[in-house]
Each structure stands twice: as C-alpha cells, then as structure tokens.
Coordinates of C-alpha atoms in Angstrom, one line a residue:
M1317 CA -10.6 -21.7 -23.2
S1318 CA -14.3 -21.1 -23.7
D1319 CA -15.0 -22.6 -20.3
V1320 CA -12.5 -20.3 -18.6
L1321 CA -14.0 -17.3 -20.3
A1322 CA -17.5 -18.3 -19.3
L1323 CA -16.3 -18.7 -15.7
Q1324 CA -14.7 -15.3 -15.8
Q1325 CA -17.9 -13.7 -17.1
K1326 CA -19.9 -15.4 -14.5
R1327 CA -17.6 -14.2 -11.7
S1328 CA -17.6 -10.7 -13.1
Q1329 CA -21.4 -10.7 -13.0
L1330 CA -21.3 -11.7 -9.4
Y1331 CA -19.1 -8.6 -8.6
R1332 CA -21.1 -6.3 -10.7
D1333 CA -24.3 -7.3 -9.0
F1334 CA -22.7 -7.0 -5.6
Y1335 CA -21.3 -3.5 -6.2
A1336 CA -24.6 -2.4 -7.8
N1337 CA -26.5 -3.4 -4.7
T1338 CA -28.2 -6.2 -6.5
I1339 CA -28.5 -9.6 -4.9
P1340 CA -26.0 -11.8 -6.7
E1341 CA -26.5 -15.5 -7.6
R1342 CA -24.1 -16.1 -4.8
M1343 CA -21.6 -14.1 -2.8
P1344 CA -18.2 -13.8 -4.6
I1345 CA -15.3 -15.3 -2.7
G1346 CA -12.3 -13.0 -2.9
I1347 CA -9.1 -14.1 -1.2
T1348 CA -5.9 -12.1 -1.3
L1349 CA -2.9 -13.8 0.3
P1350 CA -0.1 -11.6 1.8
Q1351 CA 3.0 -11.5 -0.3
H1352 CA 5.2 -12.6 2.6
L1353 CA 3.0 -15.7 3.1
V1354 CA 3.4 -16.5 -0.6
A1355 CA 7.1 -16.1 -0.4
E1356 CA 7.4 -18.3 2.7
Y1357 CA 5.2 -20.9 1.1
G1358 CA 7.8 -21.0 -1.8
G1359 CA 10.7 -21.3 0.7
Q1360 CA 12.0 -17.9 -0.2
N1361 CA 13.9 -15.4 1.9
L1362 CA 11.5 -12.8 3.2
F1363 CA 13.9 -10.0 2.3
D1364 CA 15.0 -11.1 -1.2
F1365 CA 11.5 -11.2 -2.9
Q1366 CA 10.8 -7.6 -1.9
F1367 CA 13.5 -6.5 -4.3
N1368 CA 12.3 -8.8 -7.1
Y1369 CA 8.6 -9.6 -6.9
A1370 CA 9.0 -11.9 -9.9
L1371 CA 10.2 -14.5 -7.4
L1372 CA 6.6 -14.9 -6.3
A1373 CA 5.5 -16.3 -9.7
D1374 CA 6.0 -20.0 -9.1
P1375 CA 4.5 -20.2 -5.5
A1376 CA 1.6 -18.0 -6.7
R1377 CA 0.9 -20.4 -9.6
D1378 CA 1.0 -23.4 -7.2
L1379 CA -1.3 -21.7 -4.6
C1380 CA -3.8 -20.7 -7.3
K1381 CA -4.2 -24.4 -8.2
K1382 CA -4.9 -25.4 -4.6
I1383 CA -7.1 -22.6 -3.2
Y1384 CA -10.5 -21.5 -4.6
S1385 CA -11.1 -17.8 -5.1
D1386 CA -13.2 -15.8 -7.6
S1387 CA -10.4 -13.2 -7.7
C1388 CA -6.6 -13.7 -8.0
L1389 CA -5.0 -14.9 -4.8
V1390 CA -1.8 -12.9 -5.2
A1391 CA -1.8 -9.2 -6.1
P1392 CA 1.1 -7.2 -7.7
A1393 CA 3.4 -5.1 -5.5
N1394 CA 1.9 -1.9 -4.3
F1395 CA -1.6 -3.2 -4.8
L1396 CA -3.7 -2.1 -1.7
L1397 CA -0.7 0.0 -0.7
S1398 CA 1.9 -2.6 -0.2
R1399 CA 5.0 -1.0 1.2
T1400 CA 7.9 -1.7 -1.2
P1401 CA 11.2 -1.1 0.5
S1402 CA 13.3 0.1 -2.5
M1403 CA 11.3 3.3 -2.9
Y1404 CA 11.4 4.2 0.8
Q1405 CA 15.2 3.5 1.0
L1406 CA 15.8 5.8 -2.0
Y1407 CA 13.7 8.5 -0.2
G1408 CA 15.8 8.1 2.9
S1409 CA 12.7 7.4 4.9
Q1410 CA 12.6 7.1 8.6
S1411 CA 8.8 6.6 8.5
F1412 CA 8.8 3.3 6.6
V1413 CA 11.8 1.1 7.3
M1414 CA 12.7 -2.6 6.8
G1415 CA 12.5 -4.4 10.1
N1416 CA 14.6 -7.4 11.2
G1417 CA 11.8 -9.8 10.3
G1418 CA 11.6 -8.7 6.7
F1419 CA 8.6 -6.4 7.0
V1420 CA 8.6 -2.7 6.1
Q1421 CA 7.4 -1.2 9.4
H1422 CA 6.2 2.1 10.7
P1423 CA 8.4 3.0 13.7
E1424 CA 7.7 5.5 16.4
V1425 CA 9.0 8.7 14.7
V1426 CA 7.8 12.3 14.8
G1427 CA 7.2 14.5 11.7
M1428 CA 5.6 17.4 13.6
L1429 CA 6.3 18.9 17.0
D1430 CA 3.5 19.5 19.4
D1431 CA 3.8 23.3 19.1
E1432 CA 3.5 23.2 15.3
Y1433 CA -0.3 22.7 15.1
P1434 CA -0.8 26.4 14.1
Q1435 CA 1.3 25.9 11.0
L1436 CA -0.6 22.7 10.1
I1437 CA -3.9 24.5 10.6
D1438 CA -3.0 27.7 8.7
N1439 CA -1.3 26.2 5.6
P1440 CA -1.4 22.4 5.7
F1441 CA 0.0 21.8 2.2
D1442 CA 3.1 24.0 2.5
F1443 CA 3.7 22.7 6.1
L1444 CA 3.6 19.1 5.0
V1445 CA 5.8 19.6 2.0
E1446 CA 8.3 22.0 3.5
T1447 CA 8.6 20.6 7.1
V1448 CA 7.0 17.2 7.6
I1449 CA 8.1 15.3 4.5
P1450 CA 11.8 16.3 4.8
R1451 CA 11.8 15.1 8.4
Q1452 CA 10.3 11.8 7.6
H1453 CA 12.0 11.3 4.2
K1454 CA 15.5 12.8 4.4
N1455 CA 16.1 12.9 0.6
L1456 CA 12.9 14.8 -0.1
D1457 CA 14.0 18.2 1.2
P1458 CA 13.0 21.2 -1.0
Q1459 CA 16.2 22.9 0.4
N1460 CA 18.2 20.4 -1.6
P1461 CA 16.3 20.4 -4.9
L1462 CA 18.8 18.3 -6.9
I1463 CA 18.8 15.5 -4.4
M1464 CA 15.1 15.7 -4.0
A1465 CA 14.4 15.6 -7.7
T1466 CA 16.8 12.7 -8.2
A1467 CA 15.3 10.7 -5.3
I1468 CA 11.7 11.3 -6.6
Q1469 CA 12.5 10.0 -10.0
M1470 CA 14.5 7.1 -8.8
G1471 CA 11.8 6.2 -6.3
K1472 CA 9.1 6.4 -8.9
Q1473 CA 11.1 4.1 -11.2
A1474 CA 11.8 1.7 -8.4
L1475 CA 8.0 1.5 -7.6
T1476 CA 7.2 1.0 -11.3
N1477 CA 9.8 -1.8 -11.5
D1478 CA 8.4 -3.5 -8.4
E1479 CA 4.8 -3.3 -9.8
M1480 CA 5.8 -4.6 -13.2
A1481 CA 7.8 -7.5 -11.9
F1482 CA 4.8 -9.6 -11.0
L1483 CA 2.2 -8.0 -13.3
P1484 CA 2.7 -10.5 -16.2
T1485 CA 2.1 -13.4 -13.8
F1486 CA -0.9 -11.7 -12.3
F1487 CA -2.5 -11.3 -15.8
E1488 CA -1.5 -14.9 -16.6
L1489 CA -3.3 -16.2 -13.5
I1490 CA -6.4 -14.2 -14.3
Q1491 CA -6.6 -15.7 -17.7
T1492 CA -5.6 -19.2 -16.7
H1493 CA -8.1 -19.5 -13.9
G1494 CA -10.9 -17.3 -15.1
Y1495 CA -10.6 -14.9 -12.2
Y1496 CA -12.6 -11.7 -11.9
P1497 CA -10.2 -9.1 -13.5
G1498 CA -11.1 -6.4 -11.1
S1499 CA -11.6 -2.7 -11.7
P1500 CA -10.0 -1.0 -14.7
L1501 CA -6.3 -0.4 -14.4
G1502 CA -5.5 3.0 -13.0
S1503 CA -8.7 3.2 -11.0
F1504 CA -8.3 3.2 -7.3
N1505 CA -9.7 4.8 -4.1
F1506 CA -8.4 5.2 -0.6
T1507 CA -9.7 6.9 2.5
E1508 CA -7.7 7.6 5.7
A1509 CA -9.1 9.0 8.9
P1510 CA -7.6 12.4 9.7
L1511 CA -6.7 11.3 13.2
D1512 CA -5.0 8.2 11.9
F1513 CA -2.9 10.3 9.4
I1514 CA -1.8 12.8 12.1
A1515 CA -0.9 9.9 14.5
D1516 CA 0.9 7.9 11.9
Q1517 CA 2.9 10.5 9.9
L1518 CA 3.0 13.5 12.1
R1519 CA 2.9 12.9 15.8
S1520 CA 3.6 9.1 16.5
F1521 CA 1.5 7.0 18.8
S1522 CA 2.8 8.4 22.0
G1523 CA 2.7 11.9 20.7
I1524 CA -1.0 11.7 19.6
S1525 CA -1.8 10.1 22.9
M1526 CA -0.6 13.2 24.7
D1527 CA -2.1 15.6 22.2
V1528 CA -5.6 14.2 22.7
R1529 CA -5.4 15.6 26.3
R1530 CA -3.1 18.6 25.8
H1531 CA -4.0 19.9 22.4
R1532 CA -7.5 18.6 21.8
T1533 CA -8.9 21.7 20.1
Q1534 CA -5.9 22.1 17.8
L1535 CA -6.0 18.4 17.0
Q1536 CA -9.6 18.7 15.9
E1537 CA -8.8 21.8 13.8
G1538 CA -5.8 20.1 12.2
G1539 CA -7.8 17.1 11.3

C-alpha cells in the first residue's frame, strides 16, 4: 500500500509541475480509453452499457492491468462531456439521439432559422431558452412548465445515476494502481468556439455553410 501511495504522489507531482509550467521529472502519460471501446473489449452490447455504466467495471479493471498510464484509463460517464442517452431521451431531444451503431450522435437539425439572427443578437439568453431549446429538446418548452420541470428533474437524476454507476470503480482503480487522482471533484472548465456552437446547436452544418456567405455580418454579431 505504501508503494502505491508513493507512486500516486510521484505521479501527482508530475502533473503539478506540468500545469505550473515547471519542467517535470518526465512527461506524464495520460490515456483515456473511449467507453465504447472498453465495452467492446468486454464483449458487451454497445447499447446496454450506456444505460448501466457499472457494466464497464470488469473490462476496465482488466485493461488497467495491461496498459500503462499515470491517470485512470476509464473515466466515469459524463466525464469530458460524454453524451449519456437517458438524459437526452427524457428531454425529448432531436439534437442528440442514439444512432444505429450505439453512439449518441448529433444529426443535421436546425434550432434557429436563418431570419432569426436579430433575436439572437438582441437578447440571446431569452431567445435560446424560449425558442431554440424547445425546438431541439421537445420536453423543455416553457409553454408547458409542468412537462418541462418534470423532464429537467428526471434528466438530472438520470445523469446523476449514470455518473454514480461507475464512480466507485473509478475511485477503486485510482487507489489500486496509484493513479493521479485529477483535479478536485466539481472543478471543471470548458470552452466552445462561438461559431461551433451556432453551427452545432442552432443552424446545422448546411445552414452555417450558407450563413457564412449570406448572413456574414449577423453571424459575426451573433457569435
């Protein structure tokens, strides 16, 4: 146990030095395996595990014995924005849907029409909440507050359940293999380019391709 703790402290120092712009003793090796790959390695159905992430426990334990990494090979659901299907299904989402191959995909759908840039520019928060979100997630319509409130609570609980299903195994693997534990729980950062957000959630790929030519000034202002 003392050897594992010493290894974890050494690995943590590598990451601290790296993030503090100090030359570390060596570069840390951080490998994160996609959850679908872990499930496939374990011979599991690519649909089933996404409704019970605890199914990843055994294949994750086996992979951690075989592949070297300074951080845990397998992350819990929703880590680094994994798209868990149960939440999106409860939201009635058309923006994130389960594909035939078992992956939650982002289809070519439109949340904002090309003549609605003025609303986005003038009052982006209200426009997104009142217009775009109900289009992309049918059960999150402020015009139906009871359905919306129920869907939000059920979606939040589903996401929590998905996150918690693998979390005990994640902590077990960190302690067993002396992995770098990562940043404190609850800390997270994320950045998305404005053009990417408008293309993904509002206008679709084909829509943004036309807007770059037809609504260039409004696109710049909306971003």
